[in-house]
Short mmCIF file of C-alpha atoms and ligand atoms in Angstrom, two decimals:
data_model
loop_
_atom_site.label_atom_id
_atom_site.label_comp_id
_atom_site.label_asym_id
_atom_site.label_seq_id
_atom_site.Cartn_x
_atom_site.Cartn_y
_atom_site.Cartn_z
CA MET A 1 -55.53 8.00 -27.30
CA LYS A 2 -51.63 7.57 -26.24
CA ALA A 3 -50.87 8.59 -22.80
CA THR A 4 -48.29 11.43 -23.20
CA THR A 5 -47.75 12.28 -19.38
CA GLN A 6 -47.56 9.79 -16.59
CA PRO A 7 -50.08 10.16 -13.51
CA PRO A 8 -48.34 12.02 -10.67
CA LEU A 9 -48.29 9.18 -8.43
CA LEU A 10 -46.63 6.92 -11.19
CA SER A 11 -43.84 9.29 -11.89
CA ALA A 12 -43.28 10.00 -8.17
CA VAL A 13 -42.79 6.28 -7.69
CA LEU A 14 -40.37 6.06 -10.73
CA SER A 15 -38.29 8.90 -9.80
CA LEU A 16 -38.22 7.37 -6.19
CA ALA A 17 -37.08 4.19 -7.82
CA ALA A 18 -34.56 5.98 -9.94
CA THR A 19 -33.10 7.60 -7.09
CA SER A 20 -32.70 4.56 -4.65
CA PHE A 21 -31.27 2.63 -7.57
CA ALA A 22 -28.68 5.22 -7.75
CA PHE A 23 -27.78 5.03 -4.19
CA CYS A 24 -28.43 1.21 -3.68
CA THR A 25 -24.85 0.39 -2.60
CA GLU A 26 -25.03 -0.17 1.07
CA THR A 27 -22.64 1.16 3.59
CA PRO A 28 -20.53 -1.48 4.82
CA GLU A 29 -21.08 -2.67 8.54
CA ALA A 30 -18.46 -2.51 11.50
CA LYS A 31 -17.85 -5.84 13.19
CA PRO A 32 -15.72 -6.47 16.35
CA PHE A 33 -12.03 -7.92 15.49
CA GLY A 34 -11.09 -8.31 19.08
CA LYS A 35 -9.20 -5.98 21.43
CA THR A 36 -5.48 -5.30 21.47
CA LYS A 37 -3.40 -6.03 24.27
CA ASP A 38 -4.02 -2.58 25.74
CA GLY A 39 -7.86 -3.23 25.83
CA ALA A 40 -8.66 -1.26 22.49
CA PRO A 41 -11.43 -2.62 20.59
CA VAL A 42 -10.72 -3.18 16.96
CA GLU A 43 -13.16 -3.21 14.31
CA VAL A 44 -13.41 -5.06 10.58
CA PHE A 45 -15.07 -3.65 7.69
CA THR A 46 -16.03 -5.63 4.70
CA LEU A 47 -16.43 -4.16 1.31
CA VAL A 48 -17.91 -6.18 -1.47
CA ASN A 49 -18.67 -5.37 -5.22
CA LYS A 50 -21.16 -6.77 -7.69
CA GLN A 51 -18.28 -8.93 -9.40
CA GLY A 52 -17.58 -11.01 -6.43
CA VAL A 53 -14.46 -9.01 -5.00
CA LYS A 54 -14.22 -8.90 -1.28
CA LEU A 55 -12.02 -6.79 0.88
CA ARG A 56 -11.70 -6.91 4.67
CA ALA A 57 -10.08 -4.24 6.40
CA MET A 58 -9.50 -3.59 10.17
CA THR A 59 -8.86 -0.55 12.35
CA TYR A 60 -5.43 -1.54 13.71
CA GLY A 61 -3.05 -0.43 10.97
CA ALA A 62 -5.72 0.13 8.68
CA THR A 63 -4.67 -3.21 7.69
CA VAL A 64 -6.15 -5.06 4.65
CA LEU A 65 -6.81 -8.63 5.88
CA SER A 66 -8.10 -10.33 3.01
CA LEU A 67 -8.85 -9.37 -0.77
CA GLU A 68 -10.77 -12.16 -2.70
CA THR A 69 -10.91 -11.81 -6.34
CA PRO A 70 -11.89 -14.40 -9.22
CA ASP A 71 -9.42 -15.97 -11.37
CA ARG A 72 -10.07 -16.39 -15.12
CA ASN A 73 -12.54 -19.42 -14.46
CA GLY A 74 -14.39 -17.02 -11.97
CA LYS A 75 -12.84 -19.05 -8.97
CA SER A 76 -12.32 -16.63 -6.04
CA ALA A 77 -9.06 -16.73 -4.02
CA ASP A 78 -7.73 -14.38 -1.28
CA ILE A 79 -4.57 -12.88 -2.86
CA VAL A 80 -3.04 -11.04 0.22
CA LEU A 81 -0.85 -12.59 2.86
CA GLY A 82 -2.17 -12.11 6.25
CA TYR A 83 -3.00 -13.63 9.86
CA LYS A 84 -6.10 -14.80 11.21
CA THR A 85 -6.07 -13.06 14.56
CA LEU A 86 -5.31 -9.60 15.84
CA GLY A 87 -2.92 -11.03 18.33
CA GLN A 88 -0.77 -12.24 15.41
CA TYR A 89 -0.57 -8.84 14.11
CA GLU A 90 0.23 -7.44 17.25
CA LYS A 91 2.97 -9.90 18.09
CA SER A 92 4.96 -9.92 14.93
CA SER A 93 4.17 -8.80 11.55
CA PRO A 94 6.35 -7.73 8.51
CA TYR A 95 3.71 -5.03 7.72
CA PHE A 96 0.95 -7.41 6.07
CA GLY A 97 -1.66 -5.32 4.52
CA ALA A 98 -0.86 -2.34 7.01
CA ILE A 99 -0.61 1.49 6.37
CA VAL A 100 2.94 2.36 6.92
CA GLY A 101 4.12 5.85 8.23
CA ARG A 102 4.65 8.46 9.20
CA TYR A 103 7.67 7.75 6.84
CA GLY A 104 7.36 4.48 4.72
CA ASN A 105 10.66 2.84 3.92
CA ARG A 106 14.03 4.04 5.46
CA ILE A 107 15.50 7.06 6.78
CA ALA A 108 19.33 6.91 7.21
CA GLY A 109 20.71 6.76 10.55
CA GLY A 110 17.54 7.39 12.03
CA LYS A 111 17.76 11.02 11.78
CA PHE A 112 17.22 14.22 9.56
CA THR A 113 17.34 17.89 9.86
CA LEU A 114 14.55 20.15 9.03
CA GLN A 115 14.74 24.14 9.46
CA GLY A 116 17.92 23.90 11.01
CA LYS A 117 16.94 21.50 13.67
CA GLU A 118 17.83 17.90 14.07
CA TYR A 119 15.15 15.00 14.66
CA LYS A 120 16.04 11.60 16.02
CA LEU A 121 14.14 8.78 15.15
CA ALA A 122 14.09 5.05 16.38
CA GLU A 123 16.73 3.01 14.41
CA ASN A 124 14.43 -0.29 14.11
CA ASN A 125 16.39 -1.57 11.07
CA GLY A 126 19.72 -2.60 9.97
CA ALA A 127 23.14 -4.22 11.44
CA PRO A 128 25.19 -2.16 13.71
CA GLY A 129 26.81 0.80 11.71
CA LEU A 130 24.01 0.36 8.94
CA LYS A 131 21.46 1.53 11.14
CA SER A 132 17.92 3.30 9.80
CA SER A 133 14.61 4.17 10.71
CA LEU A 134 12.04 1.75 8.85
CA HIS A 135 8.40 2.37 8.24
CA GLY A 136 7.74 5.05 10.85
CA GLY A 137 9.83 3.67 13.80
CA LEU A 138 8.89 1.37 16.73
CA ARG A 139 5.21 2.28 16.69
CA GLY A 140 4.42 3.28 13.17
CA PHE A 141 0.97 3.83 11.72
CA ASP A 142 0.56 -0.07 11.19
CA LYS A 143 0.61 -0.59 14.94
CA VAL A 144 -2.00 1.95 15.95
CA VAL A 145 -5.60 1.84 16.07
CA TRP A 146 -7.22 4.10 13.81
CA LYS A 147 -10.99 5.59 13.72
CA ALA A 148 -13.22 4.52 10.97
CA GLU A 149 -16.19 5.94 9.19
CA PRO A 150 -18.01 3.44 6.65
CA LEU A 151 -18.81 5.13 3.22
CA ALA A 152 -21.02 4.24 0.44
CA GLN A 153 -21.57 5.86 -3.00
CA ASP A 154 -23.12 4.68 -6.21
CA GLY A 155 -21.31 1.44 -7.09
CA ALA A 156 -18.70 1.62 -4.56
CA GLN A 157 -18.46 0.84 -0.71
CA GLY A 158 -15.71 2.62 1.10
CA VAL A 159 -14.17 2.89 4.80
CA ARG A 160 -12.36 6.12 5.74
CA PHE A 161 -9.66 5.55 8.58
CA SER A 162 -8.29 8.57 10.17
CA TYR A 163 -5.84 8.97 13.02
CA LEU A 164 -3.97 11.99 14.73
CA SER A 165 -0.28 11.29 14.94
CA LYS A 166 0.83 13.72 17.78
CA ASP A 167 3.74 16.39 17.84
CA GLY A 168 6.91 14.15 18.67
CA GLU A 169 5.30 10.98 18.17
CA GLU A 170 8.17 8.65 17.26
CA GLY A 171 10.27 11.52 17.08
CA TYR A 172 8.38 13.39 14.19
CA PRO A 173 7.60 17.14 14.29
CA GLY A 174 4.03 18.31 14.32
CA ASN A 175 0.55 16.92 14.91
CA LEU A 176 -0.01 15.30 11.63
CA GLU A 177 -3.78 14.38 10.74
CA VAL A 178 -3.99 11.40 8.54
CA LYS A 179 -7.03 9.90 6.32
CA VAL A 180 -6.85 6.91 4.29
CA THR A 181 -9.91 5.89 2.41
CA TYR A 182 -10.45 2.56 1.02
CA TRP A 183 -13.02 2.21 -1.88
CA LEU A 184 -14.05 -0.84 -3.57
CA ASN A 185 -15.92 -0.29 -6.73
CA ASP A 186 -17.68 -2.43 -9.30
CA GLN A 187 -15.19 -1.93 -12.06
CA ASN A 188 -12.78 -4.09 -9.80
CA GLU A 189 -10.61 -1.33 -8.40
CA TRP A 190 -9.51 -0.89 -4.91
CA ARG A 191 -8.80 2.77 -4.63
CA VAL A 192 -6.77 4.18 -1.68
CA ASP A 193 -6.94 8.03 -1.23
CA TYR A 194 -4.44 9.56 1.30
CA GLU A 195 -5.09 13.10 2.99
CA MET A 196 -2.55 14.70 5.34
CA ALA A 197 -2.13 17.94 7.22
CA SER A 198 0.40 19.18 9.69
CA ASP A 199 0.64 22.01 11.98
CA LYS A 200 4.36 21.88 11.67
CA ALA A 201 6.77 21.05 8.79
CA THR A 202 7.16 17.31 8.86
CA PRO A 203 8.29 14.68 6.44
CA VAL A 204 5.57 12.26 5.33
CA ASN A 205 5.58 9.19 3.11
CA LEU A 206 2.59 6.89 3.48
CA THR A 207 2.11 3.53 1.65
CA GLN A 208 -0.08 0.47 1.58
CA HIS A 209 1.98 -2.75 2.40
CA SER A 210 0.08 -5.55 1.05
CA TYR A 211 1.79 -8.56 0.09
CA PHE A 212 0.16 -10.31 -2.96
CA ASN A 213 0.27 -13.40 -4.03
CA LEU A 214 -2.00 -13.89 -7.21
CA LYS A 215 -2.47 -17.53 -7.16
CA GLY A 216 -3.91 -17.28 -3.57
CA GLU A 217 -2.05 -16.75 -0.14
CA GLY A 218 -0.31 -19.70 1.00
CA ARG A 219 0.16 -21.24 -2.68
CA GLY A 220 3.87 -21.18 -3.14
CA ASP A 221 6.40 -18.45 -4.35
CA ILE A 222 5.71 -15.48 -6.50
CA LEU A 223 8.62 -16.17 -8.93
CA GLY A 224 6.43 -17.25 -11.88
CA HIS A 225 4.40 -13.79 -11.70
CA GLU A 226 5.17 -11.61 -14.56
CA LEU A 227 5.94 -8.09 -13.54
CA THR A 228 5.90 -4.93 -15.63
CA VAL A 229 7.16 -1.70 -14.13
CA PRO A 230 7.47 1.37 -16.80
CA ALA A 231 10.61 2.89 -15.08
CA ALA A 232 13.82 3.97 -16.80
CA LYS A 233 15.42 4.43 -13.73
CA PHE A 234 15.78 3.06 -10.08
CA THR A 235 17.43 4.42 -6.82
CA PRO A 236 20.33 2.15 -6.12
CA VAL A 237 21.23 1.32 -2.45
CA ASN A 238 24.23 0.96 -0.21
CA ALA A 239 25.03 -1.62 2.32
CA ALA A 240 22.30 0.08 4.54
CA MET A 241 19.63 -0.22 1.87
CA ILE A 242 19.80 3.54 1.59
CA PRO A 243 19.60 5.36 -1.78
CA THR A 244 23.27 6.44 -2.83
CA GLY A 245 21.37 9.62 -4.38
CA GLU A 246 21.97 8.35 -7.81
CA LEU A 247 19.17 7.69 -10.28
CA ARG A 248 20.41 4.76 -12.45
CA SER A 249 19.29 3.54 -15.50
CA VAL A 250 17.81 -0.03 -15.34
CA ALA A 251 18.70 -0.82 -18.91
CA GLY A 252 20.80 -4.11 -18.86
CA THR A 253 20.25 -4.86 -15.45
CA PRO A 254 17.85 -7.27 -13.83
CA LEU A 255 15.91 -4.59 -12.70
CA ASP A 256 14.67 -3.64 -16.14
CA PHE A 257 10.79 -4.57 -15.92
CA ASN A 258 9.81 -2.22 -18.82
CA GLN A 259 8.87 -5.47 -20.57
CA PRO A 260 7.03 -8.14 -18.65
CA LYS A 261 9.38 -10.47 -16.92
CA ALA A 262 8.91 -13.45 -14.47
CA ILE A 263 10.04 -12.06 -10.90
CA GLY A 264 12.27 -15.38 -10.74
CA ALA A 265 13.87 -14.87 -14.05
CA ARG A 266 16.90 -12.81 -13.04
CA ILE A 267 16.50 -12.71 -9.09
CA GLN A 268 19.65 -15.01 -8.76
CA ALA A 269 21.66 -13.06 -11.29
CA ASP A 270 25.12 -11.98 -10.36
CA ASP A 271 24.30 -8.39 -9.58
CA GLU A 272 25.31 -6.01 -6.75
CA GLN A 273 21.93 -4.62 -6.09
CA LEU A 274 20.11 -7.91 -5.86
CA ARG A 275 22.96 -8.99 -3.63
CA LEU A 276 22.27 -5.83 -1.18
CA GLY A 277 18.59 -6.30 -1.30
CA GLY A 278 18.61 -10.11 -0.93
CA GLY A 279 16.49 -9.98 -4.06
CA TYR A 280 14.44 -7.14 -5.11
CA ASP A 281 13.75 -4.55 -2.65
CA HIS A 282 14.21 -1.36 -4.68
CA ASN A 283 12.41 1.87 -5.37
CA PHE A 284 11.64 2.85 -9.07
CA VAL A 285 11.60 6.03 -10.67
CA LEU A 286 8.16 5.99 -12.38
CA LYS A 287 8.16 7.26 -15.97
CA ARG A 288 5.99 10.47 -15.44
CA PRO A 289 6.42 14.06 -14.72
CA LEU A 290 8.40 14.72 -11.61
CA PHE A 291 7.01 16.80 -9.09
CA SER A 292 9.19 19.32 -7.43
CA GLY A 293 7.02 19.15 -4.31
CA LEU A 294 4.35 16.85 -3.08
CA SER A 295 2.37 14.98 -5.56
CA GLY A 296 -0.80 15.86 -7.00
CA ARG A 297 -4.14 13.51 -7.43
CA GLY A 298 -3.70 12.50 -11.11
CA THR A 299 -2.64 8.85 -11.31
CA PHE A 300 -0.18 7.01 -13.61
CA PRO A 301 0.49 3.43 -14.38
CA ALA A 302 3.20 2.00 -11.88
CA ALA A 303 3.22 -1.58 -12.29
CA THR A 304 1.18 -4.57 -13.85
CA VAL A 305 1.64 -8.29 -12.46
CA HIS A 306 0.24 -11.31 -14.36
CA GLU A 307 0.01 -14.58 -12.95
CA PRO A 308 -0.01 -17.15 -15.80
CA GLU A 309 -1.49 -20.13 -14.00
CA THR A 310 -4.68 -18.36 -12.77
CA GLY A 311 -4.83 -15.60 -15.34
CA ARG A 312 -5.07 -12.82 -12.41
CA VAL A 313 -3.58 -9.59 -13.20
CA LEU A 314 -3.07 -6.78 -11.12
CA THR A 315 -2.45 -3.31 -12.29
CA ILE A 316 -1.53 -0.38 -10.03
CA LEU A 317 -1.89 3.33 -10.86
CA THR A 318 -0.61 6.12 -8.53
CA SER A 319 0.15 9.72 -8.23
CA GLU A 320 3.35 9.16 -6.43
CA PRO A 321 6.74 9.53 -8.10
CA GLY A 322 8.20 6.01 -6.94
CA ILE A 323 7.30 2.35 -6.31
CA GLN A 324 9.23 -0.12 -4.02
CA PHE A 325 9.15 -3.47 -5.46
CA TYR A 326 9.97 -5.95 -2.53
CA SER A 327 9.94 -9.63 -3.52
CA GLY A 328 9.27 -10.94 0.04
CA ASN A 329 13.11 -11.94 0.85
CA PHE A 330 12.49 -11.82 4.54
CA LEU A 331 9.98 -14.41 4.49
CA ASP A 332 11.64 -17.30 5.87
CA GLY A 333 8.56 -19.97 6.70
CA THR A 334 8.39 -19.11 10.29
CA LEU A 335 5.18 -17.24 9.94
CA THR A 336 1.85 -19.15 9.44
CA GLY A 337 -0.96 -17.53 7.33
CA LYS A 338 -4.69 -17.15 8.08
CA ALA A 339 -5.67 -20.47 6.32
CA GLY A 340 -2.70 -22.39 7.98
CA ALA A 341 -0.07 -22.55 5.55
CA ARG A 342 3.30 -21.35 6.10
CA TYR A 343 4.81 -18.36 4.39
CA PRO A 344 8.22 -19.30 2.79
CA LYS A 345 10.64 -16.81 1.40
CA ARG A 346 9.10 -14.94 -1.78
CA SER A 347 5.66 -16.38 -1.10
CA GLY A 348 4.60 -12.72 -1.57
CA PHE A 349 5.46 -9.49 -3.20
CA CYS A 350 4.91 -6.00 -2.13
CA LEU A 351 4.46 -3.04 -4.62
CA GLU A 352 4.65 0.16 -2.32
CA THR A 353 3.80 3.37 -4.21
CA GLN A 354 5.80 6.05 -2.44
CA HIS A 355 8.24 8.99 -2.52
CA TYR A 356 11.70 7.70 -2.40
CA PRO A 357 13.40 6.33 0.48
CA ASP A 358 15.61 8.63 2.94
CA SER A 359 14.08 11.69 0.92
CA PRO A 360 14.41 13.80 3.92
CA ASN A 361 18.35 13.49 3.74
CA GLN A 362 18.32 13.66 -0.01
CA PRO A 363 17.85 17.14 -1.27
CA SER A 364 17.88 16.09 -5.06
CA PHE A 365 14.85 13.82 -4.52
CA PRO A 366 11.16 15.16 -4.81
CA SER A 367 10.64 16.83 -1.42
CA THR A 368 8.50 14.49 1.31
CA ILE A 369 8.01 17.86 3.45
CA LEU A 370 4.52 18.64 4.31
CA LYS A 371 4.29 22.18 5.16
CA PRO A 372 1.56 23.55 7.60
CA GLY A 373 -1.48 25.01 6.18
CA LYS A 374 -1.18 22.63 3.14
CA VAL A 375 -3.20 19.51 2.50
CA LEU A 376 -1.54 16.64 0.95
CA LYS A 377 -3.34 14.46 -1.30
CA SER A 378 -2.20 11.19 -2.82
CA THR A 379 -4.01 8.36 -4.53
CA THR A 380 -3.11 4.59 -5.46
CA VAL A 381 -5.28 2.56 -7.26
CA PHE A 382 -5.36 -1.41 -7.61
CA GLN A 383 -7.18 -2.90 -10.58
CA PHE A 384 -8.16 -6.53 -10.69
CA GLY A 385 -8.51 -8.27 -13.72
CA VAL A 386 -7.75 -11.70 -15.54
CA LYS A 387 -6.23 -12.71 -18.93
C1 GLA B 401 10.01 -2.88 2.72
C2 GLA B 401 11.34 -2.81 2.95
C3 GLA B 401 11.80 -3.93 3.03
C4 GLA B 401 11.26 -4.69 4.15
C5 GLA B 401 9.79 -4.80 4.02
C6 GLA B 401 9.10 -5.68 5.13
O1 GLA B 401 9.47 -3.32 1.65
O2 GLA B 401 12.04 -2.01 1.99
O3 GLA B 401 13.32 -3.93 3.22
O4 GLA B 401 11.33 -4.23 5.38
O5 GLA B 401 9.23 -3.56 3.84
O6 GLA B 401 9.70 -6.53 5.70
#
């Protein structure tokens, strides 16, 4: 006679096994990563997945320290630039791997007016007469120690970083509560979820400032990487690297990446915008519905990068209306990376999902003003593949 029902003990064991299988992803552990010069302890979290991808992130700046992904032969390399020690990050970092904010990219003249009041920010970028506030000011979100909570769900490990930016910090209005969660899942996706709320109206524009080299950090320049950006327009800049307000067509310019093009193919072209940026350092207007206000959660393709030697492919999706493509023009060989190699000019690129630079002074751009009582959510996904 065939058993039609399982004995109660066996079915209990099976259901327990199913439950623990569903939740078998372990919560990442916190490990010490030294102390800041002010004595604050910094921790590092290591997220791993079943396909051999490994992401390490620390509480200083919510910074991604390393990101190992396989190439087309299954060989792993660390594909982001960075340092070995906390002290190096504190001393001088061009925002390697960090979350930048409260306002990523530039605000013209280091000032903006909101609800009739002028706010003054640090002018930490640009030559005299061409000054702006860059990446949140003198001590932006990349230079503070965040709180962290390790997370796990079925098939994904995570860490949630949180930071309270006090009213008046770096000149910005309102106590701003920020949560940035990194998830690494078994589908080789690194997902960045942003959540922000403030008790006063304030501009906000956070981004992830990782420098990628899909050959592996320290392995030469990124000029052979092939980039695709589905954007019909970009925001041209003036001599201060501030958008003029125009949304200009990329057609017929070296900024047209609608079809895959090597980053280096046209970087030396005789083009006013490339001269002003010292290469690519421009915001692209993503082909997607423009939001009149702050963005929602659905993500859209923003960029794809293919590295022909290793076969690595990075695909970026975002809910943001723009993406800054920066070709590492300010790297100059003076910084030494974590494995001991120097980082010459254009040895890494950044693709920073964002609202457009200088939006607080540009009424025609999608608004970056977060009002009290609202929760702003934004998501960017980095997918790692090979071809
Ligand atoms: C952004 C800016 C660049 C540069 C880098 C960091 O990409 O647009 O001009 O400041 O950050 O060096």
